[in-house]
PDB file of C-alpha atoms in Angstrom:
ATOM      1  CA  UNK A1148      14.417 -14.671 -17.827  1.00  0.00           C
ATOM      2  CA  UNK A1149      15.945 -12.865 -20.800  1.00  0.00           C
ATOM      3  CA  UNK A1150      13.312 -14.262 -23.174  1.00  0.00           C
ATOM      4  CA  UNK A1151      10.625 -12.877 -20.890  1.00  0.00           C
ATOM      5  CA  UNK A1152      12.333  -9.490 -20.844  1.00  0.00           C
ATOM      6  CA  UNK A1153      12.438  -9.464 -24.663  1.00  0.00           C
ATOM      7  CA  UNK A1154       8.717 -10.174 -24.835  1.00  0.00           C
ATOM      8  CA  UNK A1155       7.972  -7.437 -22.297  1.00  0.00           C
ATOM      9  CA  UNK A1156      10.065  -4.960 -24.280  1.00  0.00           C
ATOM     10  CA  UNK A1157       8.062  -5.629 -27.421  1.00  0.00           C
ATOM     11  CA  UNK A1158       5.556  -3.334 -25.686  1.00  0.00           C
ATOM     12  CA  UNK A1159       7.486  -0.411 -27.175  1.00  0.00           C
ATOM     13  CA  UNK A1160       7.703  -1.881 -30.691  1.00  0.00           C
ATOM     14  CA  UNK A1161       4.917  -2.347 -33.214  1.00  0.00           C
ATOM     15  CA  UNK A1162       4.148  -5.852 -31.908  1.00  0.00           C
ATOM     16  CA  UNK A1163       1.593  -6.462 -29.216  1.00  0.00           C
ATOM     17  CA  UNK A1164       3.425  -8.002 -26.258  1.00  0.00           C
ATOM     18  CA  UNK A1165       2.556 -11.567 -25.272  1.00  0.00           C
ATOM     19  CA  UNK A1166       2.382 -11.035 -21.522  1.00  0.00           C
ATOM     20  CA  UNK A1167       1.126 -14.558 -20.828  1.00  0.00           C
ATOM     21  CA  UNK A1168       4.115 -16.080 -22.586  1.00  0.00           C
ATOM     22  CA  UNK A1169       6.481 -13.632 -20.879  1.00  0.00           C
ATOM     23  CA  UNK A1170       5.030 -14.655 -17.513  1.00  0.00           C
ATOM     24  CA  UNK A1171       5.699 -18.311 -18.331  1.00  0.00           C
ATOM     25  CA  UNK A1172       9.355 -17.507 -19.101  1.00  0.00           C
ATOM     26  CA  UNK A1173       9.706 -15.723 -15.770  1.00  0.00           C
ATOM     27  CA  UNK A1174       7.936 -18.603 -13.995  1.00  0.00           C
ATOM     28  CA  UNK A1175      10.483 -20.991 -15.513  1.00  0.00           C
ATOM     29  CA  UNK A1176      13.294 -18.700 -14.361  1.00  0.00           C
ATOM     30  CA  UNK A1177      12.015 -18.774 -10.781  1.00  0.00           C
ATOM     31  CA  UNK A1178      11.754 -22.577 -10.946  1.00  0.00           C
ATOM     32  CA  UNK A1179      15.455 -22.696 -11.805  1.00  0.00           C
ATOM     33  CA  UNK A1180      16.489 -19.951  -9.357  1.00  0.00           C
ATOM     34  CA  UNK A1181      13.720 -19.759  -6.718  1.00  0.00           C
ATOM     35  CA  UNK A1182      15.313 -16.863  -4.809  1.00  0.00           C
ATOM     36  CA  UNK A1183      15.635 -14.529  -7.814  1.00  0.00           C
ATOM     37  CA  UNK A1184      13.494 -11.570  -6.843  1.00  0.00           C
ATOM     38  CA  UNK A1185      13.790  -9.862 -10.234  1.00  0.00           C
ATOM     39  CA  UNK A1186      12.182 -12.800 -12.058  1.00  0.00           C
ATOM     40  CA  UNK A1187       9.263 -12.796  -9.604  1.00  0.00           C
ATOM     41  CA  UNK A1188       8.833  -9.047 -10.007  1.00  0.00           C
ATOM     42  CA  UNK A1189       8.893  -9.319 -13.796  1.00  0.00           C
ATOM     43  CA  UNK A1190       6.412 -12.214 -13.792  1.00  0.00           C
ATOM     44  CA  UNK A1191       4.081 -10.185 -11.577  1.00  0.00           C
ATOM     45  CA  UNK A1192       4.489  -7.178 -13.877  1.00  0.00           C
ATOM     46  CA  UNK A1193       3.592  -9.344 -16.902  1.00  0.00           C
ATOM     47  CA  UNK A1194       0.408 -10.528 -15.180  1.00  0.00           C
ATOM     48  CA  UNK A1195      -0.439  -6.995 -14.084  1.00  0.00           C
ATOM     49  CA  UNK A1196      -0.013  -5.635 -17.626  1.00  0.00           C
ATOM     50  CA  UNK A1197      -2.193  -8.511 -18.830  1.00  0.00           C
ATOM     51  CA  UNK A1198      -4.978  -7.413 -16.426  1.00  0.00           C
ATOM     52  CA  UNK A1199      -4.457 -10.382 -14.105  1.00  0.00           C
ATOM     53  CA  UNK A1200      -3.753  -8.738 -10.744  1.00  0.00           C
ATOM     54  CA  UNK A1201      -4.678 -11.813  -8.691  1.00  0.00           C
ATOM     55  CA  UNK A1202      -2.008 -13.852 -10.453  1.00  0.00           C
ATOM     56  CA  UNK A1203       0.470 -11.010  -9.896  1.00  0.00           C
ATOM     57  CA  UNK A1204      -0.316 -11.099  -6.180  1.00  0.00           C
ATOM     58  CA  UNK A1205       0.114 -14.885  -6.066  1.00  0.00           C
ATOM     59  CA  UNK A1206       3.525 -14.624  -7.713  1.00  0.00           C
ATOM     60  CA  UNK A1207       4.731 -11.977  -5.274  1.00  0.00           C
ATOM     61  CA  UNK A1208       3.398 -13.957  -2.311  1.00  0.00           C
ATOM     62  CA  UNK A1209       5.331 -16.964  -3.607  1.00  0.00           C
ATOM     63  CA  UNK A1210       8.446 -14.769  -3.767  1.00  0.00           C
ATOM     64  CA  UNK A1211       7.780 -13.606  -0.230  1.00  0.00           C
ATOM     65  CA  UNK A1212       7.786 -17.248   0.905  1.00  0.00           C
ATOM     66  CA  UNK A1213      10.810 -18.319  -1.151  1.00  0.00           C
ATOM     67  CA  UNK A1214      13.158 -15.404  -0.511  1.00  0.00           C
ATOM     68  CA  UNK A1215      14.558 -15.176   3.003  1.00  0.00           C
ATOM     69  CA  UNK A1216      14.484 -11.365   3.050  1.00  0.00           C
ATOM     70  CA  UNK A1217      12.411 -10.065   0.145  1.00  0.00           C
ATOM     71  CA  UNK A1218      13.638  -6.741  -1.260  1.00  0.00           C
ATOM     72  CA  UNK A1219      11.716  -3.658  -0.215  1.00  0.00           C
ATOM     73  CA  UNK A1220      10.709  -2.927  -3.815  1.00  0.00           C
ATOM     74  CA  UNK A1221       9.126  -6.376  -4.150  1.00  0.00           C
ATOM     75  CA  UNK A1222       7.156  -5.864  -0.942  1.00  0.00           C
ATOM     76  CA  UNK A1223       6.124  -2.387  -2.060  1.00  0.00           C
ATOM     77  CA  UNK A1224       4.871  -3.821  -5.356  1.00  0.00           C
ATOM     78  CA  UNK A1225       2.881  -6.494  -3.489  1.00  0.00           C
ATOM     79  CA  UNK A1226       1.365  -3.997  -1.064  1.00  0.00           C
ATOM     80  CA  UNK A1227       0.387  -1.726  -3.965  1.00  0.00           C
ATOM     81  CA  UNK A1228      -1.376  -4.633  -5.683  1.00  0.00           C
ATOM     82  CA  UNK A1229      -3.275  -5.492  -2.511  1.00  0.00           C
ATOM     83  CA  UNK A1230      -4.321  -1.873  -2.134  1.00  0.00           C
ATOM     84  CA  UNK A1231      -5.406  -1.638  -5.774  1.00  0.00           C
ATOM     85  CA  UNK A1232      -7.467  -4.815  -5.342  1.00  0.00           C
ATOM     86  CA  UNK A1233      -9.425  -3.545  -2.325  1.00  0.00           C
ATOM     87  CA  UNK A1234      -7.490  -5.504   0.272  1.00  0.00           C
ATOM     88  CA  UNK A1235      -6.231  -2.650   2.471  1.00  0.00           C
ATOM     89  CA  UNK A1236      -5.592  -4.829   5.558  1.00  0.00           C
ATOM     90  CA  UNK A1237      -3.222  -7.065   3.607  1.00  0.00           C
ATOM     91  CA  UNK A1238      -1.619  -3.975   2.072  1.00  0.00           C
ATOM     92  CA  UNK A1239      -1.053  -2.571   5.572  1.00  0.00           C
ATOM     93  CA  UNK A1240       0.600  -5.817   6.685  1.00  0.00           C
ATOM     94  CA  UNK A1241       2.988  -5.847   3.712  1.00  0.00           C
ATOM     95  CA  UNK A1242       3.746  -2.111   3.865  1.00  0.00           C
ATOM     96  CA  UNK A1243       4.616  -2.517   7.556  1.00  0.00           C
ATOM     97  CA  UNK A1244       6.942  -5.406   6.725  1.00  0.00           C
ATOM     98  CA  UNK A1245       8.649  -3.327   4.035  1.00  0.00           C
ATOM     99  CA  UNK A1246       8.834  -0.284   6.313  1.00  0.00           C
ATOM    100  CA  UNK A1247      10.611  -2.390   8.950  1.00  0.00           C
ATOM    101  CA  UNK A1248      13.477  -2.794   6.457  1.00  0.00           C
ATOM    102  CA  UNK A1249      13.444   0.828   5.317  1.00  0.00           C
ATOM    103  CA  UNK A1250      11.627   3.097   7.773  1.00  0.00           C
ATOM    104  CA  UNK A1251      12.644   6.376   6.084  1.00  0.00           C
ATOM    105  CA  UNK A1252      11.310   5.451   2.625  1.00  0.00           C
ATOM    106  CA  UNK A1253       8.771   8.145   1.736  1.00  0.00           C
ATOM    107  CA  UNK A1254       7.097   5.904  -0.876  1.00  0.00           C
ATOM    108  CA  UNK A1255       6.401   3.265   1.763  1.00  0.00           C
ATOM    109  CA  UNK A1256       5.039   5.828   4.215  1.00  0.00           C
ATOM    110  CA  UNK A1257       2.861   7.263   1.425  1.00  0.00           C
ATOM    111  CA  UNK A1258       1.559   3.812   0.502  1.00  0.00           C
ATOM    112  CA  UNK A1259       0.940   2.905   4.127  1.00  0.00           C
ATOM    113  CA  UNK A1260      -0.989   6.138   4.685  1.00  0.00           C
ATOM    114  CA  UNK A1261      -3.151   5.325   1.645  1.00  0.00           C
ATOM    115  CA  UNK A1262      -3.777   1.816   2.961  1.00  0.00           C
ATOM    116  CA  UNK A1263      -4.813   3.166   6.369  1.00  0.00           C
ATOM    117  CA  UNK A1264      -7.116   5.690   4.677  1.00  0.00           C
ATOM    118  CA  UNK A1265      -8.728   2.994   2.552  1.00  0.00           C
ATOM    119  CA  UNK A1266      -9.129   0.765   5.628  1.00  0.00           C
ATOM    120  CA  UNK A1267     -10.814   3.629   7.500  1.00  0.00           C
ATOM    121  CA  UNK A1268      -8.091   3.723  10.171  1.00  0.00           C
ATOM    122  CA  UNK A1269      -7.874   7.488  10.464  1.00  0.00           C
ATOM    123  CA  UNK A1270      -5.691   7.552  13.572  1.00  0.00           C
ATOM    124  CA  UNK A1271      -2.913   5.533  11.907  1.00  0.00           C
ATOM    125  CA  UNK A1272      -3.329   7.477   8.654  1.00  0.00           C
ATOM    126  CA  UNK A1273      -2.772  10.698  10.601  1.00  0.00           C
ATOM    127  CA  UNK A1274       0.457   9.319  12.073  1.00  0.00           C
ATOM    128  CA  UNK A1275       1.792   8.473   8.612  1.00  0.00           C
ATOM    129  CA  UNK A1276       0.664  11.797   7.143  1.00  0.00           C
ATOM    130  CA  UNK A1277       2.388  13.701   9.949  1.00  0.00           C
ATOM    131  CA  UNK A1278       5.618  11.913   8.973  1.00  0.00           C
ATOM    132  CA  UNK A1279       5.044  12.782   5.319  1.00  0.00           C
ATOM    133  CA  UNK A1280       4.417  16.461   6.051  1.00  0.00           C
ATOM    134  CA  UNK A1281       7.609  16.561   8.121  1.00  0.00           C
ATOM    135  CA  UNK A1282       9.603  14.913   5.315  1.00  0.00           C
ATOM    136  CA  UNK A1283       8.049  17.057   2.603  1.00  0.00           C
ATOM    137  CA  UNK A1284       6.740  20.243   4.260  1.00  0.00           C
ATOM    138  CA  UNK A1285       6.031  21.969   0.934  1.00  0.00           C
ATOM    139  CA  UNK A1286       3.805  19.174  -0.365  1.00  0.00           C
ATOM    140  CA  UNK A1287       0.336  20.723  -0.183  1.00  0.00           C
ATOM    141  CA  UNK A1288      -1.420  17.447  -0.999  1.00  0.00           C
ATOM    142  CA  UNK A1289       0.017  15.803   2.129  1.00  0.00           C
ATOM    143  CA  UNK A1290      -1.224  18.720   4.235  1.00  0.00           C
ATOM    144  CA  UNK A1291      -4.687  18.520   2.657  1.00  0.00           C
ATOM    145  CA  UNK A1292      -4.854  14.791   3.257  1.00  0.00           C
ATOM    146  CA  UNK A1293      -3.714  15.267   6.843  1.00  0.00           C
ATOM    147  CA  UNK A1294      -6.471  17.814   7.432  1.00  0.00           C
ATOM    148  CA  UNK A1295      -9.040  15.487   5.862  1.00  0.00           C
ATOM    149  CA  UNK A1296      -7.949  12.541   8.012  1.00  0.00           C
ATOM    150  CA  UNK A1297      -7.954  14.676  11.165  1.00  0.00           C
ATOM    151  CA  UNK A1298     -11.510  15.700  10.297  1.00  0.00           C
ATOM    152  CA  UNK A1299     -12.527  12.064   9.657  1.00  0.00           C
ATOM    153  CA  UNK A1300     -10.993  10.975  12.955  1.00  0.00           C
ATOM    154  CA  UNK A1301     -12.803  13.821  14.734  1.00  0.00           C
ATOM    155  CA  UNK A1302     -16.082  12.691  13.130  1.00  0.00           C
ATOM    156  CA  UNK A1303     -15.559   9.224  14.614  1.00  0.00           C
ATOM    157  CA  UNK A1304     -14.933  10.750  18.045  1.00  0.00           C
ATOM    158  CA  UNK A1305     -18.044  12.928  17.742  1.00  0.00           C
ATOM    159  CA  UNK A1306     -20.083   9.830  16.858  1.00  0.00           C
ATOM    160  CA  UNK A1307     -18.682   8.119  19.958  1.00  0.00           C
ATOM    161  CA  UNK A1308     -19.626  11.228  21.966  1.00  0.00           C
ATOM    162  CA  UNK A1309     -23.182  11.163  20.617  1.00  0.00           C
ATOM    163  CA  UNK A1310     -23.557   7.473  21.491  1.00  0.00           C
ATOM    164  CA  UNK A1311     -22.168   8.037  24.986  1.00  0.00           C
ATOM    165  CA  UNK A1312     -24.495  11.009  25.614  1.00  0.00           C
ATOM    166  CA  UNK A1313     -27.481   8.957  24.435  1.00  0.00           C
ATOM    167  CA  UNK A1314     -26.485   6.304  26.968  1.00  0.00           C
ATOM    168  CA  UNK A1315     -26.484   8.877  29.775  1.00  0.00           C
ATOM    169  CA  UNK A1316     -22.754   9.553  30.021  1.00  0.00           C
ATOM    170  CA  UNK A1317     -21.666  13.026  31.111  1.00  0.00           C
ATOM    171  CA  UNK A1318     -20.063  15.163  28.395  1.00  0.00           C
ATOM    172  CA  UNK A1319     -16.805  15.345  30.367  1.00  0.00           C
ATOM    173  CA  UNK A1320     -16.582  11.532  30.240  1.00  0.00           C
ATOM    174  CA  UNK A1321     -16.853  11.365  26.445  1.00  0.00           C
ATOM    175  CA  UNK A1322     -14.234  11.785  23.703  1.00  0.00           C
ATOM    176  CA  UNK A1323     -15.629  15.253  22.898  1.00  0.00           C
ATOM    177  CA  UNK A1324     -12.408  17.048  23.933  1.00  0.00           C
ATOM    178  CA  UNK A1325     -10.399  14.802  21.617  1.00  0.00           C
ATOM    179  CA  UNK A1326     -12.786  15.493  18.741  1.00  0.00           C
ATOM    180  CA  UNK A1327     -12.577  19.235  19.379  1.00  0.00           C
ATOM    181  CA  UNK A1328      -8.772  19.081  19.422  1.00  0.00           C
ATOM    182  CA  UNK A1329      -8.715  17.105  16.162  1.00  0.00           C
ATOM    183  CA  UNK A1330     -11.007  19.606  14.436  1.00  0.00           C
ATOM    184  CA  UNK A1331      -8.754  22.426  15.633  1.00  0.00           C
ATOM    185  CA  UNK A1332      -5.694  20.642  14.186  1.00  0.00           C
ATOM    186  CA  UNK A1333      -7.528  20.019  10.914  1.00  0.00           C
ATOM    187  CA  UNK A1334      -8.391  23.698  10.651  1.00  0.00           C
TER     188      UNK A1334
END
């Protein structure tokens, strides 16, 4: 493990770090101590810095299987990698698992909201963004995102309304009122 750390720290010196070799040191460390979360995290970081995100994901998934209760930071790192690699549904699953251990962690709520946004699940994104705006009421970006997601959710409801009207449904039996309420909240 320490040899891997030394190689990773050469990033700040004049030498170019050998991330592949560092990853192999961390892999050896996890073979010796298979429930050492820090070695898994460092191995994943080495792969990530070496532009090998799929390998980083595999390492963290292995950690998830080998450690009885993976640390929240490890799960957050895994969820982030899934999100960055266009796998929002898997990111949602991992963020939810991490959030179950630490439901007041703003970083997890932020990540989960991003995963819901990327997955196109506007209703769930709104729920997470409401929590974020309550936790950080002065954060303008959270308020802007909330308004955007409310608008997107309203657009979905208006599309449902249009389809229902085209099929002969009365306006009062469509989700129009919900869409109108969402637009009002977004405004």
